[in-house]
PDB file of C-alpha atoms in Angstrom:
ATOM      1  CA  UNK A   1      -0.010   0.012   0.023  1.00  0.00           C
ATOM      2  CA  UNK A   2       1.514   3.253  -1.031  1.00  0.00           C
ATOM      3  CA  UNK A   3       1.960   5.842   1.780  1.00  0.00           C
ATOM      4  CA  UNK A   4       0.064   9.104   1.391  1.00  0.00           C
ATOM      5  CA  UNK A   5       2.330  11.982   0.663  1.00  0.00           C
ATOM      6  CA  UNK A   6       2.171  14.959   3.116  1.00  0.00           C
ATOM      7  CA  UNK A   7      -0.035  17.697   2.026  1.00  0.00           C
ATOM      8  CA  UNK A   8       1.507  21.097   1.262  1.00  0.00           C
ATOM      9  CA  UNK A   9       0.655  24.051   3.428  1.00  0.00           C
ATOM     10  CA  UNK A  10      -1.660  26.665   2.024  1.00  0.00           C
ATOM     11  CA  UNK A  11      -0.070  29.469   0.119  1.00  0.00           C
ATOM     12  CA  UNK A  12      -0.571  33.140   1.082  1.00  0.00           C
ATOM     13  CA  UNK A  13      -3.294  33.664  -1.569  1.00  0.00           C
ATOM     14  CA  UNK A  14      -5.228  30.701  -0.336  1.00  0.00           C
ATOM     15  CA  UNK A  15      -4.916  31.626   3.375  1.00  0.00           C
ATOM     16  CA  UNK A  16      -6.135  35.203   2.487  1.00  0.00           C
ATOM     17  CA  UNK A  17      -9.086  33.810   0.560  1.00  0.00           C
ATOM     18  CA  UNK A  18      -9.978  31.536   3.424  1.00  0.00           C
ATOM     19  CA  UNK A  19      -9.813  34.418   5.896  1.00  0.00           C
ATOM     20  CA  UNK A  20     -11.525  37.165   3.780  1.00  0.00           C
ATOM     21  CA  UNK A  21     -13.860  34.888   1.636  1.00  0.00           C
ATOM     22  CA  UNK A  22     -16.515  34.158   4.276  1.00  0.00           C
ATOM     23  CA  UNK A  23     -16.842  37.733   5.490  1.00  0.00           C
ATOM     24  CA  UNK A  24     -16.784  39.084   1.873  1.00  0.00           C
ATOM     25  CA  UNK A  25     -19.733  36.739   1.147  1.00  0.00           C
ATOM     26  CA  UNK A  26     -21.545  38.034   4.231  1.00  0.00           C
ATOM     27  CA  UNK A  27     -21.256  41.652   3.000  1.00  0.00           C
ATOM     28  CA  UNK A  28     -22.116  40.680  -0.612  1.00  0.00           C
ATOM     29  CA  UNK A  29     -25.241  38.756   0.281  1.00  0.00           C
ATOM     30  CA  UNK A  30     -26.300  41.534   2.678  1.00  0.00           C
ATOM     31  CA  UNK A  31     -26.106  44.265   0.007  1.00  0.00           C
ATOM     32  CA  UNK A  32     -27.637  42.165  -2.771  1.00  0.00           C
ATOM     33  CA  UNK A  33     -30.596  40.785  -0.835  1.00  0.00           C
ATOM     34  CA  UNK A  34     -33.811  42.848  -1.322  1.00  0.00           C
ATOM     35  CA  UNK A  35     -36.071  43.769   1.592  1.00  0.00           C
ATOM     36  CA  UNK A  36     -35.799  45.109   5.062  1.00  0.00           C
ATOM     37  CA  UNK A  37     -32.645  44.903   7.273  1.00  0.00           C
ATOM     38  CA  UNK A  38     -33.811  41.706   9.040  1.00  0.00           C
ATOM     39  CA  UNK A  39     -34.323  39.826   5.751  1.00  0.00           C
ATOM     40  CA  UNK A  40     -30.815  41.033   4.709  1.00  0.00           C
ATOM     41  CA  UNK A  41     -29.315  40.049   8.004  1.00  0.00           C
ATOM     42  CA  UNK A  42     -30.758  36.496   7.908  1.00  0.00           C
ATOM     43  CA  UNK A  43     -29.650  35.937   4.342  1.00  0.00           C
ATOM     44  CA  UNK A  44     -26.110  37.355   4.996  1.00  0.00           C
ATOM     45  CA  UNK A  45     -25.666  35.471   8.302  1.00  0.00           C
ATOM     46  CA  UNK A  46     -26.809  32.168   6.715  1.00  0.00           C
ATOM     47  CA  UNK A  47     -24.302  32.696   3.750  1.00  0.00           C
ATOM     48  CA  UNK A  48     -21.584  33.645   6.281  1.00  0.00           C
ATOM     49  CA  UNK A  49     -22.093  30.390   8.270  1.00  0.00           C
ATOM     50  CA  UNK A  50     -22.062  28.189   5.118  1.00  0.00           C
ATOM     51  CA  UNK A  51     -19.016  30.011   3.782  1.00  0.00           C
ATOM     52  CA  UNK A  52     -17.125  29.579   7.051  1.00  0.00           C
ATOM     53  CA  UNK A  53     -17.884  25.840   7.054  1.00  0.00           C
ATOM     54  CA  UNK A  54     -16.777  25.608   3.444  1.00  0.00           C
ATOM     55  CA  UNK A  55     -13.459  27.458   4.324  1.00  0.00           C
ATOM     56  CA  UNK A  56     -12.730  25.033   7.067  1.00  0.00           C
ATOM     57  CA  UNK A  57     -13.452  22.038   4.859  1.00  0.00           C
ATOM     58  CA  UNK A  58     -11.302  23.478   2.132  1.00  0.00           C
ATOM     59  CA  UNK A  59      -8.422  24.037   4.506  1.00  0.00           C
ATOM     60  CA  UNK A  60      -8.755  20.494   5.816  1.00  0.00           C
ATOM     61  CA  UNK A  61      -8.843  18.918   2.379  1.00  0.00           C
ATOM     62  CA  UNK A  62      -6.023  20.946   0.870  1.00  0.00           C
ATOM     63  CA  UNK A  63      -3.584  21.145   3.757  1.00  0.00           C
ATOM     64  CA  UNK A  64      -4.745  18.302   6.051  1.00  0.00           C
ATOM     65  CA  UNK A  65      -5.496  20.530   8.942  1.00  0.00           C
ATOM     66  CA  UNK A  66      -7.492  23.631  10.199  1.00  0.00           C
ATOM     67  CA  UNK A  67      -5.499  26.468  11.657  1.00  0.00           C
ATOM     68  CA  UNK A  68      -6.227  27.688  15.190  1.00  0.00           C
ATOM     69  CA  UNK A  69      -7.297  31.067  13.768  1.00  0.00           C
ATOM     70  CA  UNK A  70      -9.839  29.418  11.399  1.00  0.00           C
ATOM     71  CA  UNK A  71     -11.027  27.194  14.211  1.00  0.00           C
ATOM     72  CA  UNK A  72     -11.630  30.180  16.459  1.00  0.00           C
ATOM     73  CA  UNK A  73     -13.278  32.449  13.894  1.00  0.00           C
ATOM     74  CA  UNK A  74     -15.271  29.672  12.269  1.00  0.00           C
ATOM     75  CA  UNK A  75     -16.564  28.341  15.630  1.00  0.00           C
ATOM     76  CA  UNK A  76     -17.636  31.721  16.759  1.00  0.00           C
ATOM     77  CA  UNK A  77     -19.320  32.557  13.362  1.00  0.00           C
ATOM     78  CA  UNK A  78     -21.428  29.386  13.774  1.00  0.00           C
ATOM     79  CA  UNK A  79     -22.260  30.126  17.476  1.00  0.00           C
ATOM     80  CA  UNK A  80     -23.199  33.775  17.067  1.00  0.00           C
ATOM     81  CA  UNK A  81     -24.651  33.263  13.607  1.00  0.00           C
ATOM     82  CA  UNK A  82     -26.876  30.519  15.018  1.00  0.00           C
ATOM     83  CA  UNK A  83     -28.068  32.906  17.832  1.00  0.00           C
ATOM     84  CA  UNK A  84     -28.740  35.594  15.231  1.00  0.00           C
ATOM     85  CA  UNK A  85     -30.911  33.282  13.214  1.00  0.00           C
ATOM     86  CA  UNK A  86     -32.714  31.807  16.173  1.00  0.00           C
ATOM     87  CA  UNK A  87     -33.600  35.014  17.900  1.00  0.00           C
ATOM     88  CA  UNK A  88     -33.754  37.209  14.738  1.00  0.00           C
ATOM     89  CA  UNK A  89     -31.580  39.726  16.586  1.00  0.00           C
ATOM     90  CA  UNK A  90     -28.717  41.501  14.868  1.00  0.00           C
ATOM     91  CA  UNK A  91     -26.849  42.199  18.059  1.00  0.00           C
ATOM     92  CA  UNK A  92     -25.490  38.660  18.137  1.00  0.00           C
ATOM     93  CA  UNK A  93     -23.653  38.853  14.875  1.00  0.00           C
ATOM     94  CA  UNK A  94     -22.576  42.463  15.626  1.00  0.00           C
ATOM     95  CA  UNK A  95     -20.994  41.507  18.912  1.00  0.00           C
ATOM     96  CA  UNK A  96     -19.052  38.571  17.354  1.00  0.00           C
ATOM     97  CA  UNK A  97     -16.191  40.680  16.184  1.00  0.00           C
ATOM     98  CA  UNK A  98     -15.868  42.197  19.690  1.00  0.00           C
ATOM     99  CA  UNK A  99     -15.676  38.815  21.170  1.00  0.00           C
ATOM    100  CA  UNK A 100     -13.078  37.634  18.641  1.00  0.00           C
ATOM    101  CA  UNK A 101     -10.895  40.781  18.932  1.00  0.00           C
ATOM    102  CA  UNK A 102     -11.018  40.729  22.723  1.00  0.00           C
ATOM    103  CA  UNK A 103     -10.235  37.049  22.765  1.00  0.00           C
ATOM    104  CA  UNK A 104      -7.231  37.419  20.471  1.00  0.00           C
ATOM    105  CA  UNK A 105      -5.913  40.339  22.374  1.00  0.00           C
ATOM    106  CA  UNK A 106      -6.238  38.429  25.706  1.00  0.00           C
ATOM    107  CA  UNK A 107      -4.608  35.348  24.244  1.00  0.00           C
ATOM    108  CA  UNK A 108      -1.656  37.348  22.872  1.00  0.00           C
ATOM    109  CA  UNK A 109      -1.291  39.199  26.144  1.00  0.00           C
ATOM    110  CA  UNK A 110      -1.242  35.894  28.044  1.00  0.00           C
ATOM    111  CA  UNK A 111       1.403  34.656  25.541  1.00  0.00           C
ATOM    112  CA  UNK A 112       3.534  37.657  26.410  1.00  0.00           C
ATOM    113  CA  UNK A 113       3.267  37.205  30.091  1.00  0.00           C
ATOM    114  CA  UNK A 114       3.996  33.526  29.977  1.00  0.00           C
ATOM    115  CA  UNK A 115       6.670  33.752  27.232  1.00  0.00           C
ATOM    116  CA  UNK A 116       4.706  31.583  24.757  1.00  0.00           C
ATOM    117  CA  UNK A 117       4.792  32.585  20.978  1.00  0.00           C
ATOM    118  CA  UNK A 118       1.052  32.377  20.587  1.00  0.00           C
ATOM    119  CA  UNK A 119       0.972  34.803  17.694  1.00  0.00           C
ATOM    120  CA  UNK A 120       3.196  32.570  15.608  1.00  0.00           C
ATOM    121  CA  UNK A 121       0.720  29.776  16.427  1.00  0.00           C
ATOM    122  CA  UNK A 122      -2.182  31.879  14.979  1.00  0.00           C
ATOM    123  CA  UNK A 123      -0.256  33.352  12.048  1.00  0.00           C
ATOM    124  CA  UNK A 124       1.717  30.187  11.288  1.00  0.00           C
ATOM    125  CA  UNK A 125       4.144  30.834   8.367  1.00  0.00           C
ATOM    126  CA  UNK A 126       2.956  34.294   7.571  1.00  0.00           C
ATOM    127  CA  UNK A 127       6.252  35.795   8.699  1.00  0.00           C
ATOM    128  CA  UNK A 128       9.078  33.475   7.663  1.00  0.00           C
ATOM    129  CA  UNK A 129      12.444  33.988   9.247  1.00  0.00           C
ATOM    130  CA  UNK A 130      11.231  36.345  11.993  1.00  0.00           C
ATOM    131  CA  UNK A 131      13.344  36.184  15.088  1.00  0.00           C
ATOM    132  CA  UNK A 132      12.273  36.038  18.665  1.00  0.00           C
ATOM    133  CA  UNK A 133      12.530  39.811  19.139  1.00  0.00           C
ATOM    134  CA  UNK A 134      10.482  40.449  16.073  1.00  0.00           C
ATOM    135  CA  UNK A 135       7.808  38.057  17.141  1.00  0.00           C
ATOM    136  CA  UNK A 136       7.587  39.746  20.498  1.00  0.00           C
ATOM    137  CA  UNK A 137       7.289  43.205  19.127  1.00  0.00           C
ATOM    138  CA  UNK A 138       4.670  42.031  16.601  1.00  0.00           C
ATOM    139  CA  UNK A 139       2.682  40.370  19.335  1.00  0.00           C
ATOM    140  CA  UNK A 140       2.493  43.496  21.360  1.00  0.00           C
ATOM    141  CA  UNK A 141       1.355  45.473  18.362  1.00  0.00           C
ATOM    142  CA  UNK A 142      -1.291  43.035  17.394  1.00  0.00           C
ATOM    143  CA  UNK A 143      -2.503  42.668  21.037  1.00  0.00           C
ATOM    144  CA  UNK A 144      -2.979  46.452  21.215  1.00  0.00           C
ATOM    145  CA  UNK A 145      -4.525  46.641  17.724  1.00  0.00           C
ATOM    146  CA  UNK A 146      -7.107  43.865  18.521  1.00  0.00           C
ATOM    147  CA  UNK A 147      -8.021  45.650  21.766  1.00  0.00           C
ATOM    148  CA  UNK A 148      -8.552  48.813  19.831  1.00  0.00           C
ATOM    149  CA  UNK A 149     -10.763  47.057  17.297  1.00  0.00           C
ATOM    150  CA  UNK A 150     -12.918  45.574  20.091  1.00  0.00           C
ATOM    151  CA  UNK A 151     -13.530  48.957  21.587  1.00  0.00           C
ATOM    152  CA  UNK A 152     -14.222  50.478  18.185  1.00  0.00           C
ATOM    153  CA  UNK A 153     -16.690  47.896  17.299  1.00  0.00           C
ATOM    154  CA  UNK A 154     -18.612  48.342  20.456  1.00  0.00           C
ATOM    155  CA  UNK A 155     -18.769  52.119  19.930  1.00  0.00           C
ATOM    156  CA  UNK A 156     -20.001  51.741  16.376  1.00  0.00           C
ATOM    157  CA  UNK A 157     -22.598  49.138  16.995  1.00  0.00           C
ATOM    158  CA  UNK A 158     -24.070  51.046  19.928  1.00  0.00           C
ATOM    159  CA  UNK A 159     -23.884  54.574  18.520  1.00  0.00           C
ATOM    160  CA  UNK A 160     -24.745  53.977  14.886  1.00  0.00           C
ATOM    161  CA  UNK A 161     -27.239  52.154  12.677  1.00  0.00           C
ATOM    162  CA  UNK A 162     -26.881  48.507  11.498  1.00  0.00           C
ATOM    163  CA  UNK A 163     -26.200  49.819   7.917  1.00  0.00           C
ATOM    164  CA  UNK A 164     -23.441  52.139   9.160  1.00  0.00           C
ATOM    165  CA  UNK A 165     -21.886  49.263  11.098  1.00  0.00           C
ATOM    166  CA  UNK A 166     -21.877  47.142   7.955  1.00  0.00           C
ATOM    167  CA  UNK A 167     -20.127  49.828   5.969  1.00  0.00           C
ATOM    168  CA  UNK A 168     -17.678  50.485   8.845  1.00  0.00           C
ATOM    169  CA  UNK A 169     -16.769  46.717   8.896  1.00  0.00           C
ATOM    170  CA  UNK A 170     -16.290  46.653   5.140  1.00  0.00           C
ATOM    171  CA  UNK A 171     -14.629  49.963   4.395  1.00  0.00           C
ATOM    172  CA  UNK A 172     -13.122  50.598   7.810  1.00  0.00           C
ATOM    173  CA  UNK A 173     -12.027  47.580   9.645  1.00  0.00           C
ATOM    174  CA  UNK A 174     -10.692  45.298   6.787  1.00  0.00           C
ATOM    175  CA  UNK A 175      -8.624  48.064   5.109  1.00  0.00           C
ATOM    176  CA  UNK A 176      -7.337  49.226   8.442  1.00  0.00           C
ATOM    177  CA  UNK A 177      -6.277  45.734   9.319  1.00  0.00           C
ATOM    178  CA  UNK A 178      -4.410  45.191   6.024  1.00  0.00           C
ATOM    179  CA  UNK A 179      -2.838  48.660   6.412  1.00  0.00           C
ATOM    180  CA  UNK A 180      -1.683  47.790   9.913  1.00  0.00           C
ATOM    181  CA  UNK A 181      -0.288  44.463   8.807  1.00  0.00           C
ATOM    182  CA  UNK A 182       1.840  45.953   6.133  1.00  0.00           C
ATOM    183  CA  UNK A 183       2.915  48.922   8.287  1.00  0.00           C
ATOM    184  CA  UNK A 184       4.729  46.438  10.526  1.00  0.00           C
ATOM    185  CA  UNK A 185       6.898  45.145   7.671  1.00  0.00           C
ATOM    186  CA  UNK A 186       9.739  47.677   8.052  1.00  0.00           C
ATOM    187  CA  UNK A 187      10.093  46.645  11.695  1.00  0.00           C
ATOM    188  CA  UNK A 188       9.868  42.949  10.805  1.00  0.00           C
ATOM    189  CA  UNK A 189      12.546  43.221   8.137  1.00  0.00           C
ATOM    190  CA  UNK A 190      14.991  44.284  10.900  1.00  0.00           C
ATOM    191  CA  UNK A 191      14.270  41.190  12.756  1.00  0.00           C
ATOM    192  CA  UNK A 192      14.761  38.521  10.026  1.00  0.00           C
ATOM    193  CA  UNK A 193      11.528  38.649   8.107  1.00  0.00           C
ATOM    194  CA  UNK A 194      12.123  37.165   4.621  1.00  0.00           C
ATOM    195  CA  UNK A 195      10.219  39.159   2.091  1.00  0.00           C
ATOM    196  CA  UNK A 196      11.244  36.738  -0.725  1.00  0.00           C
ATOM    197  CA  UNK A 197       8.854  34.108   0.664  1.00  0.00           C
ATOM    198  CA  UNK A 198       5.041  34.499   1.018  1.00  0.00           C
ATOM    199  CA  UNK A 199       3.880  37.959   1.905  1.00  0.00           C
ATOM    200  CA  UNK A 200       2.424  38.411   5.446  1.00  0.00           C
ATOM    201  CA  UNK A 201      -1.213  37.428   5.741  1.00  0.00           C
ATOM    202  CA  UNK A 202      -2.964  39.469   8.496  1.00  0.00           C
ATOM    203  CA  UNK A 203      -5.685  37.770  10.576  1.00  0.00           C
ATOM    204  CA  UNK A 204      -8.833  39.410   9.081  1.00  0.00           C
ATOM    205  CA  UNK A 205     -12.010  38.616  10.950  1.00  0.00           C
TER     206      UNK A 205
END
């Protein structure tokens, strides 16, 4: 019986598609579905949940595993998405990003205190060659950034309309996260980051 060859890790483009694909589908379905906000919400949330499951299956089939980040985000999408559909209440899907950002910030802070490279566990091979000092600085930056996003999401969802929150998530949070990720590159290059390999893939919720 021929042994099964080990599966190759996902490339940067595939990882980015897995991270951004489900949330992009959520926004697309929300905007294209006719009717009142609740109808849009139910359609978008359903599509979001299906796309998240598909992303997890794709990752498992192509690479033989599901990353910790994908496990975390996918599980929370299913939990809060299910609550949204059951109660017909938009607050569940709106609070999901706050929970994810707060959890990530807390996990990274815990890693810093205990000396565990938890950011490298979540980002995996996104920053090849980065030394210990670079990982520590990057971990601090992401922990602070995630805490900032958690606070901002709470402010926006409480103070503005659901439509505004959707627009802020699409045109505010996602571009801001990508800009923040690439703004760290000059610092990373001073600490061994190899730009000839796959470009960095930020954790986009």
